C-alpha cells in the first residue's frame, strides 16, 4: 500500500489499464453456438459497416451499393481492402482497428506484405470455439452483453423452442426498438405469429415471456431521431397536453397526471410508457437507452447509411423524473449531447451513463468525453463499451480505448498528486475496475 511517486503514476495506470478484465456492456456479438450470427475473421472485419460507409465515400460510380451488396462477402472485402488499405493509407479509426487486430493476433508479416490471401489462410485454420476464447482473453474482456432481438426470426430460432447453450463470456440484453419506433406493425405481426393478443397487455406478456427465455441483464432500445417523450415534469405533477389537446390513448394514459403524449411519435412514447416501463418495473430490469441515431439517412447503404442527430437530452430527464423507480442506462451518439448528459447523470441516481458510442468511439472524442465525465461524475460511470459486431473487433476496440482512457486518468491523478494527495496502486486498480465494468455492476445491483 505504498503511495505512488508522481513519476510512477503514468506507468502504473498503464499497467492497471492493461490488466483489468473489462465488462463490455453493449455489443452485437453472438457465441459460436449461434452459427452464422457469429461474425468473425478478416472478411467480416473488412465488411464492417463503418468501413462500407468509408469505402462508398470514394467508390467508383459504377459500383452502386445494390450491386456491391449483391456480391459475395469476400468480393466486398477485396474491394474495401484495395480502396482503403492499398490505394489509400488506413488512417481512419475503423481502418486502424483492423491493423491493431491483426497485429495483436500475430499477423505482422502478412500485414507488412499487405497479403490479404495469407491473412485469409490464417483465419481459415481457426476453430470458432477456441478462437472465441482466444479473442476474449487477448482483449481482456470478462464477459460481453449481446443484443438479442426477439422480433427478428433469424435470431429467435436460436432461443426457441430450445435455448442454445453458450459460455459465461456472453450475457443477454433484450432489444425492443420496434416499441420505441412505434412500429406496431412489426410488434403486432410478432404477437400474432406467437399467438398473443394484439393488445398492450399482449405486448407486455410477450416481453415478460421473452425475458423469461433470455434472462437479460436489461431491456434496451435506441430512440428514433424524431422521438419525443413528454412524461411528467418534476413540478409536482402538472400534466402537459398534446398539441391536439387529447390526453393519452387507451388504458388510461394521462389519467391521474401520469403521462401525456406529444404528437411526433405518439405510438413510440405510448409503447414506452405502457409496455416497456411497466415490464421493466415489474421484472426489476433496467432500460438501456441509446439516443441520437438517425437511421437510414442514406438507405441505399443499409446499416452503413445510419447517421446522427443531436437527441433531446430532456427526454431522458423526463423519463428519469417520471420513473424514479426504474433504472436507466444511457449513451448518446452526438458529441454535443455529452455535457448535458453528464450533468443529468449527476442529478439522477437512477441514471448511469455508459460508453462512447459509434461516432464518438474515436480516440480524440473518447479523450474529451472521458475527461469531462471524470470531472463531473468521478468514477460513477462506465467509460466504454465496444459495440463490436465482429468478434475480433473486441481486440482493437478495447486496446485503443484502454490507452486513451488510461492517459486521461493518469492526467487526473497527476493533478491530484499536485495537491499532496497520496495514491496507491490498489486505489488505481479499484478506480480502473470501476470505470471499465465495476460501476456498471454496482449500478445494476443497487
Ligand atoms: O455501432 C453500431 O454498430 C451501430 O450500427 C448500431 O448497432 C448501434 O450500436 C446500435 O446498437 O443501435
Ligand atoms: Zn450497438
Tab-separated table of N, CA and C in Angstrom, residues 93-212:
chain	number	residue	atom	x	y	z
A	93	UNK	N	-10.198	5.506	-37.816
A	93	UNK	CA	-10.210	4.642	-36.629
A	93	UNK	C	-10.652	3.225	-37.003
A	94	UNK	N	-11.648	3.112	-37.899
A	94	UNK	CA	-12.132	1.777	-38.268
A	94	UNK	C	-11.054	1.012	-39.039
A	95	UNK	N	-10.305	1.707	-39.906
A	95	UNK	CA	-9.203	1.042	-40.627
A	95	UNK	C	-8.094	0.651	-39.654
A	96	UNK	N	-7.715	1.595	-38.802
A	96	UNK	CA	-6.625	1.297	-37.843
A	96	UNK	C	-7.002	0.109	-36.972
A	97	UNK	N	-8.304	-0.003	-36.706
A	97	UNK	CA	-8.770	-1.116	-35.887
A	97	UNK	C	-8.432	-2.464	-36.508
A	98	UNK	N	-8.567	-2.554	-37.819
A	98	UNK	CA	-8.240	-3.814	-38.496
A	98	UNK	C	-6.745	-4.100	-38.301
A	99	UNK	N	-5.923	-3.062	-38.438
A	99	UNK	CA	-4.471	-3.258	-38.299
A	99	UNK	C	-4.113	-3.706	-36.889
A	100	UNK	N	-4.666	-3.015	-35.882
A	100	UNK	CA	-4.358	-3.391	-34.489
A	100	UNK	C	-4.774	-4.843	-34.232
A	101	UNK	N	-5.957	-5.205	-34.736
A	101	UNK	CA	-6.458	-6.563	-34.505
A	101	UNK	C	-5.499	-7.590	-35.087
A	102	UNK	N	-5.101	-7.371	-36.339
A	102	UNK	CA	-4.222	-8.347	-36.999
A	102	UNK	C	-2.862	-8.383	-36.311
A	103	UNK	N	-2.382	-7.225	-35.938
A	103	UNK	CA	-1.069	-7.155	-35.273
A	103	UNK	C	-1.110	-7.927	-33.955
A	104	UNK	N	-2.166	-7.747	-33.192
A	104	UNK	CA	-2.250	-8.422	-31.893
A	104	UNK	C	-2.513	-9.920	-32.040
A	105	UNK	N	-3.057	-10.313	-33.180
A	105	UNK	CA	-3.237	-11.745	-33.433
A	105	UNK	C	-1.945	-12.388	-33.944
A	106	UNK	N	-0.909	-11.568	-34.161
A	106	UNK	CA	0.395	-12.102	-34.579
A	106	UNK	C	0.587	-12.151	-36.090
A	107	UNK	N	-0.249	-11.410	-36.843
A	107	UNK	CA	-0.143	-11.469	-38.311
A	107	UNK	C	0.704	-10.316	-38.870
A	108	UNK	N	1.822	-10.031	-38.176
A	108	UNK	CA	2.650	-8.881	-38.562
A	108	UNK	C	3.226	-9.025	-39.971
A	109	UNK	N	3.714	-10.223	-40.268
A	109	UNK	CA	4.344	-10.429	-41.580
A	109	UNK	C	3.348	-10.221	-42.717
A	110	UNK	N	2.172	-10.792	-42.565
A	110	UNK	CA	1.126	-10.669	-43.593
A	110	UNK	C	0.735	-9.197	-43.759
A	111	UNK	N	0.706	-8.489	-42.612
A	111	UNK	CA	0.353	-7.068	-42.671
A	111	UNK	C	1.411	-6.287	-43.427
A	112	UNK	N	2.669	-6.555	-43.072
A	112	UNK	CA	3.772	-5.838	-43.722
A	112	UNK	C	3.723	-6.077	-45.231
A	113	UNK	N	3.410	-7.303	-45.616
A	113	UNK	CA	3.365	-7.636	-47.047
A	113	UNK	C	2.013	-7.277	-47.675
A	114	UNK	N	1.092	-6.772	-46.869
A	114	UNK	CA	-0.290	-6.468	-47.319
A	114	UNK	C	-0.875	-7.673	-48.046
A	115	UNK	N	-0.708	-8.816	-47.400
A	115	UNK	CA	-1.030	-10.100	-48.019
A	115	UNK	C	-2.404	-10.589	-47.543
A	116	UNK	N	-3.450	-10.125	-48.224
A	116	UNK	CA	-4.810	-10.475	-47.808
A	116	UNK	C	-5.049	-11.988	-47.908
A	117	UNK	N	-4.493	-12.632	-48.928
A	117	UNK	CA	-4.691	-14.091	-49.054
A	117	UNK	C	-4.066	-14.819	-47.873
A	118	UNK	N	-2.871	-14.401	-47.465
A	118	UNK	CA	-2.203	-15.024	-46.316
A	118	UNK	C	-3.034	-14.835	-45.050
A	119	UNK	N	-3.621	-13.656	-44.909
A	119	UNK	CA	-4.461	-13.381	-43.731
A	119	UNK	C	-5.684	-14.314	-43.757
A	120	UNK	N	-6.262	-14.449	-44.936
A	120	UNK	CA	-7.440	-15.338	-45.060
A	120	UNK	C	-7.063	-16.775	-44.719
A	121	UNK	N	-5.890	-17.211	-45.164
A	121	UNK	CA	-5.467	-18.601	-44.876
A	121	UNK	C	-5.370	-18.817	-43.373
A	122	UNK	N	-4.829	-17.820	-42.672
A	122	UNK	CA	-4.654	-17.949	-41.214
A	122	UNK	C	-6.031	-18.095	-40.543
A	123	UNK	N	-6.976	-17.268	-40.935
A	123	UNK	CA	-8.306	-17.339	-40.297
A	123	UNK	C	-8.998	-18.664	-40.621
A	124	UNK	N	-8.769	-19.164	-41.833
A	124	UNK	CA	-9.435	-20.416	-42.234
A	124	UNK	C	-9.004	-21.580	-41.340
A	125	UNK	N	-7.827	-21.464	-40.722
A	125	UNK	CA	-7.343	-22.558	-39.860
A	125	UNK	C	-7.894	-22.490	-38.437
A	126	UNK	N	-8.617	-21.429	-38.094
A	126	UNK	CA	-9.065	-21.274	-36.691
A	126	UNK	C	-10.373	-22.034	-36.440
A	127	UNK	N	-10.438	-22.621	-35.247
A	127	UNK	CA	-11.670	-23.268	-34.817
A	127	UNK	C	-12.514	-22.222	-34.062
A	128	UNK	N	-13.793	-22.034	-34.442
A	128	UNK	CA	-14.583	-20.933	-33.862
A	128	UNK	C	-14.611	-20.916	-32.327
A	129	UNK	N	-14.780	-22.078	-31.694
A	129	UNK	CA	-14.860	-22.078	-30.223
A	129	UNK	C	-13.546	-21.650	-29.580
A	130	UNK	N	-12.456	-22.256	-30.048
A	130	UNK	CA	-11.145	-21.936	-29.474
A	130	UNK	C	-10.783	-20.482	-29.790
A	131	UNK	N	-11.124	-20.065	-31.016
A	131	UNK	CA	-10.790	-18.701	-31.423
A	131	UNK	C	-11.558	-17.676	-30.582
A	132	UNK	N	-12.808	-17.989	-30.308
A	132	UNK	CA	-13.635	-17.093	-29.500
A	132	UNK	C	-12.973	-16.873	-28.128
A	133	UNK	N	-12.556	-17.948	-27.518
A	133	UNK	CA	-11.921	-17.860	-26.209
A	133	UNK	C	-10.613	-17.068	-26.312
A	134	UNK	N	-9.876	-17.305	-27.384
A	134	UNK	CA	-8.604	-16.592	-27.577
A	134	UNK	C	-8.849	-15.076	-27.677
A	135	UNK	N	-9.896	-14.702	-28.409
A	135	UNK	CA	-10.177	-13.268	-28.585
A	135	UNK	C	-10.556	-12.632	-27.239
A	136	UNK	N	-11.434	-13.291	-26.491
A	136	UNK	CA	-11.827	-12.731	-25.189
A	136	UNK	C	-10.603	-12.554	-24.296
A	137	UNK	N	-9.698	-13.541	-24.344
A	137	UNK	CA	-8.575	-13.403	-23.424
A	137	UNK	C	-7.567	-12.372	-23.944
A	138	UNK	N	-7.364	-12.306	-25.266
A	138	UNK	CA	-6.476	-11.258	-25.810
A	138	UNK	C	-7.030	-9.855	-25.533
A	139	UNK	N	-8.349	-9.733	-25.643
A	139	UNK	CA	-8.978	-8.417	-25.445
A	139	UNK	C	-9.133	-8.083	-23.967
A	140	UNK	N	-8.975	-9.077	-23.089
A	140	UNK	CA	-9.152	-8.835	-21.650
A	140	UNK	C	-10.601	-8.517	-21.306
A	141	UNK	N	-11.530	-9.219	-21.955
A	141	UNK	CA	-12.956	-8.987	-21.684
A	141	UNK	C	-13.483	-10.139	-20.823
A	142	UNK	N	-14.011	-9.791	-19.652
A	142	UNK	CA	-14.538	-10.808	-18.738
A	142	UNK	C	-15.806	-11.430	-19.336
A	143	UNK	N	-16.736	-10.559	-19.712
A	143	UNK	CA	-17.927	-11.003	-20.433
A	143	UNK	C	-18.476	-9.842	-21.243
A	144	UNK	N	-19.243	-10.195	-22.264
A	144	UNK	CA	-19.886	-9.134	-23.047
A	144	UNK	C	-21.397	-9.327	-22.978
A	145	UNK	N	-22.108	-8.249	-23.194
A	145	UNK	CA	-23.564	-8.327	-23.263
A	145	UNK	C	-23.953	-8.266	-24.745
A	146	UNK	N	-24.728	-9.248	-25.162
A	146	UNK	CA	-25.171	-9.301	-26.561
A	146	UNK	C	-26.359	-8.352	-26.754
A	147	UNK	N	-26.815	-8.269	-27.991
A	147	UNK	CA	-28.049	-7.544	-28.311
A	147	UNK	C	-28.991	-8.579	-28.889
A	148	UNK	N	-30.039	-8.933	-28.157
A	148	UNK	CA	-30.899	-10.043	-28.583
A	148	UNK	C	-32.294	-9.537	-28.928
A	149	UNK	N	-32.677	-9.801	-30.167
A	149	UNK	CA	-33.883	-9.177	-30.721
A	149	UNK	C	-34.953	-10.246	-30.972
A	150	UNK	N	-35.930	-10.343	-30.090
A	150	UNK	CA	-36.937	-11.393	-30.292
A	150	UNK	C	-37.762	-11.186	-31.550
A	151	UNK	N	-37.879	-9.914	-31.991
A	151	UNK	CA	-38.697	-9.615	-33.178
A	151	UNK	C	-38.033	-10.110	-34.469
A	152	UNK	N	-36.747	-10.522	-34.371
A	152	UNK	CA	-36.020	-10.968	-35.552
A	152	UNK	C	-36.048	-12.499	-35.617
A	153	UNK	N	-36.769	-13.046	-36.601
A	153	UNK	CA	-36.930	-14.518	-36.631
A	153	UNK	C	-35.613	-15.270	-36.789
A	154	UNK	N	-34.628	-14.675	-37.479
A	154	UNK	CA	-33.355	-15.392	-37.650
A	154	UNK	C	-32.663	-15.567	-36.305
A	155	UNK	N	-32.930	-14.636	-35.398
A	155	UNK	CA	-32.343	-14.770	-34.067
A	155	UNK	C	-33.229	-15.591	-33.143
A	156	UNK	N	-34.529	-15.360	-33.223
A	156	UNK	CA	-35.458	-16.013	-32.292
A	156	UNK	C	-35.300	-17.533	-32.325
A	157	UNK	N	-34.966	-18.043	-33.508
A	157	UNK	CA	-34.890	-19.511	-33.617
A	157	UNK	C	-33.742	-20.106	-32.787
A	158	UNK	N	-32.788	-19.262	-32.386
A	158	UNK	CA	-31.708	-19.761	-31.524
A	158	UNK	C	-32.116	-19.814	-30.048
A	159	UNK	N	-33.271	-19.258	-29.761
A	159	UNK	CA	-33.742	-19.226	-28.367
A	159	UNK	C	-34.910	-20.165	-28.125
A	160	UNK	N	-35.737	-20.346	-29.175
A	160	UNK	CA	-36.928	-21.161	-29.030
A	160	UNK	C	-37.098	-22.052	-30.243
A	161	UNK	N	-37.595	-23.286	-30.111
A	161	UNK	CA	-38.133	-23.856	-28.869
A	161	UNK	C	-37.057	-24.165	-27.823
A	162	UNK	N	-35.815	-24.455	-28.271
A	162	UNK	CA	-34.811	-24.782	-27.244
A	162	UNK	C	-33.772	-23.673	-27.198
A	163	UNK	N	-33.415	-23.252	-26.002
A	163	UNK	CA	-32.428	-22.178	-25.851
A	163	UNK	C	-31.028	-22.758	-26.071
A	164	UNK	N	-30.287	-22.161	-27.016
A	164	UNK	CA	-28.920	-22.630	-27.259
A	164	UNK	C	-28.041	-22.328	-26.046
A	165	UNK	N	-27.167	-23.254	-25.760
A	165	UNK	CA	-26.253	-23.034	-24.631
A	165	UNK	C	-25.104	-22.135	-25.096
A	166	UNK	N	-24.607	-21.307	-24.201
A	166	UNK	CA	-23.406	-20.521	-24.523
A	166	UNK	C	-22.594	-20.301	-23.256
A	167	UNK	N	-21.353	-19.875	-23.450
A	167	UNK	CA	-20.441	-19.802	-22.307
A	167	UNK	C	-20.702	-18.553	-21.463
A	168	UNK	N	-20.038	-18.504	-20.329
A	168	UNK	CA	-20.190	-17.380	-19.402
A	168	UNK	C	-19.646	-16.073	-19.988
A	169	UNK	N	-18.987	-16.151	-21.148
A	169	UNK	CA	-18.474	-14.933	-21.797
A	169	UNK	C	-19.600	-14.079	-22.366
A	170	UNK	N	-20.777	-14.668	-22.542
A	170	UNK	CA	-21.890	-13.951	-23.175
A	170	UNK	C	-23.062	-13.808	-22.216
A	171	UNK	N	-23.590	-12.605	-22.151
A	171	UNK	CA	-24.848	-12.386	-21.428
A	171	UNK	C	-25.833	-11.733	-22.390
A	172	UNK	N	-27.074	-11.723	-21.980
A	172	UNK	CA	-28.092	-11.285	-22.919
A	172	UNK	C	-28.655	-9.896	-22.584
A	173	UNK	N	-29.112	-9.199	-23.615
A	173	UNK	CA	-29.914	-7.972	-23.434
A	173	UNK	C	-31.089	-8.062	-24.397
A	174	UNK	N	-32.254	-7.716	-23.916
A	174	UNK	CA	-33.474	-7.876	-24.723
A	174	UNK	C	-33.786	-6.561	-25.428
A	175	UNK	N	-33.616	-6.576	-26.759
A	175	UNK	CA	-33.733	-5.311	-27.503
A	175	UNK	C	-35.109	-5.158	-28.128
A	176	UNK	N	-35.664	-3.964	-27.954
A	176	UNK	CA	-37.078	-3.768	-28.337
A	176	UNK	C	-37.284	-2.486	-29.152
A	177	UNK	N	-36.401	-2.215	-30.102
A	177	UNK	CA	-36.521	-0.981	-30.885
A	177	UNK	C	-37.898	-0.754	-31.512
A	178	UNK	N	-38.571	-1.811	-32.027
A	178	UNK	CA	-39.883	-1.541	-32.646
A	178	UNK	C	-40.848	-0.839	-31.690
A	179	UNK	N	-40.702	-1.057	-30.391
A	179	UNK	CA	-41.613	-0.379	-29.448
A	179	UNK	C	-41.371	1.130	-29.465
A	180	UNK	N	-40.097	1.540	-29.337
A	180	UNK	CA	-39.827	2.979	-29.294
A	180	UNK	C	-40.041	3.650	-30.647
A	181	UNK	N	-39.951	2.853	-31.697
A	181	UNK	CA	-40.242	3.400	-33.037
A	181	UNK	C	-41.739	3.526	-33.254
A	182	UNK	N	-42.500	2.947	-32.355
A	182	UNK	CA	-43.949	2.940	-32.555
A	182	UNK	C	-44.317	2.061	-33.741
A	183	UNK	N	-43.498	1.052	-33.978
A	183	UNK	CA	-43.699	0.182	-35.132
A	183	UNK	C	-44.661	-0.950	-34.741
A	184	UNK	N	-45.931	-0.580	-34.608
A	184	UNK	CA	-46.930	-1.546	-34.136
A	184	UNK	C	-47.129	-2.669	-35.152
A	185	UNK	N	-46.831	-2.369	-36.434
A	185	UNK	CA	-46.983	-3.389	-37.471
A	185	UNK	C	-46.065	-4.583	-37.159
A	186	UNK	N	-44.800	-4.293	-36.883
A	186	UNK	CA	-43.848	-5.365	-36.551
A	186	UNK	C	-44.245	-6.048	-35.250
A	187	UNK	N	-44.571	-5.231	-34.241
A	187	UNK	CA	-44.911	-5.807	-32.941
A	187	UNK	C	-46.130	-6.706	-33.080
A	188	UNK	N	-47.175	-6.198	-33.747
A	188	UNK	CA	-48.403	-7.000	-33.782
A	188	UNK	C	-48.222	-8.237	-34.654
A	189	UNK	N	-47.378	-8.158	-35.699
A	189	UNK	CA	-47.115	-9.361	-36.510
A	189	UNK	C	-46.449	-10.427	-35.634
A	190	UNK	N	-45.529	-10.005	-34.769
A	190	UNK	CA	-44.857	-10.978	-33.881
A	190	UNK	C	-45.838	-11.532	-32.846
A	191	UNK	N	-46.719	-10.660	-32.352
A	191	UNK	CA	-47.712	-11.130	-31.372
A	191	UNK	C	-48.614	-12.180	-32.015
A	192	UNK	N	-49.076	-11.869	-33.226
A	192	UNK	CA	-49.976	-12.797	-33.914
A	192	UNK	C	-49.259	-14.125	-34.165
A	193	UNK	N	-48.035	-14.046	-34.686
A	193	UNK	CA	-47.297	-15.273	-35.020
A	193	UNK	C	-47.095	-16.154	-33.790
A	194	UNK	N	-46.982	-15.516	-32.623
A	194	UNK	CA	-46.723	-16.297	-31.408
A	194	UNK	C	-48.001	-16.500	-30.575
A	195	UNK	N	-49.158	-16.209	-31.178
A	195	UNK	CA	-50.455	-16.412	-30.502
A	195	UNK	C	-50.687	-15.555	-29.261
A	196	UNK	N	-50.237	-14.334	-29.316
A	196	UNK	CA	-50.561	-13.387	-28.230
A	196	UNK	C	-51.642	-12.452	-28.741
A	197	UNK	N	-52.509	-11.951	-27.861
A	197	UNK	CA	-53.488	-10.963	-28.339
A	197	UNK	C	-52.782	-9.676	-28.791
A	198	UNK	N	-53.369	-9.036	-29.790
A	198	UNK	CA	-52.750	-7.800	-30.302
A	198	UNK	C	-53.156	-6.612	-29.452
A	199	UNK	N	-52.817	-6.643	-28.207
A	199	UNK	CA	-53.167	-5.577	-27.273
A	199	UNK	C	-51.908	-5.171	-26.515
A	200	UNK	N	-52.021	-4.094	-25.764
A	200	UNK	CA	-50.863	-3.668	-24.965
A	200	UNK	C	-50.512	-4.745	-23.942
A	201	UNK	N	-51.533	-5.391	-23.374
A	201	UNK	CA	-51.243	-6.465	-22.418
A	201	UNK	C	-50.578	-7.639	-23.141
A	202	UNK	N	-51.009	-7.896	-24.383
A	202	UNK	CA	-50.359	-8.942	-25.177
A	202	UNK	C	-48.874	-8.624	-25.363
A	203	UNK	N	-48.586	-7.355	-25.655
A	203	UNK	CA	-47.184	-6.945	-25.862
A	203	UNK	C	-46.386	-7.074	-24.561
A	204	UNK	N	-47.018	-6.712	-23.458
A	204	UNK	CA	-46.317	-6.846	-22.154
A	204	UNK	C	-46.022	-8.313	-21.871
A	205	UNK	N	-47.017	-9.173	-22.124
A	205	UNK	CA	-46.815	-10.597	-21.834
A	205	UNK	C	-45.731	-11.177	-22.741
A	206	UNK	N	-45.711	-10.709	-23.980
A	206	UNK	CA	-44.686	-11.144	-24.938
A	206	UNK	C	-43.283	-10.807	-24.383
A	207	UNK	N	-43.141	-9.600	-23.873
A	207	UNK	CA	-41.840	-9.196	-23.302
A	207	UNK	C	-41.499	-9.998	-22.055
A	208	UNK	N	-42.501	-10.172	-21.192
A	208	UNK	CA	-42.249	-10.961	-19.968
A	208	UNK	C	-41.751	-12.351	-20.343
A	209	UNK	N	-42.409	-12.956	-21.332
A	209	UNK	CA	-42.044	-14.326	-21.703
A	209	UNK	C	-40.656	-14.379	-22.349
A	210	UNK	N	-40.348	-13.363	-23.174
A	210	UNK	CA	-39.007	-13.354	-23.766
A	210	UNK	C	-37.939	-13.088	-22.697
A	211	UNK	N	-38.300	-12.275	-21.726
A	211	UNK	CA	-37.341	-12.024	-20.629
A	211	UNK	C	-37.092	-13.322	-19.867
A	212	UNK	N	-38.141	-14.104	-19.718
A	212	UNK	CA	-38.004	-15.397	-19.043
A	212	UNK	C	-37.054	-16.308	-19.849
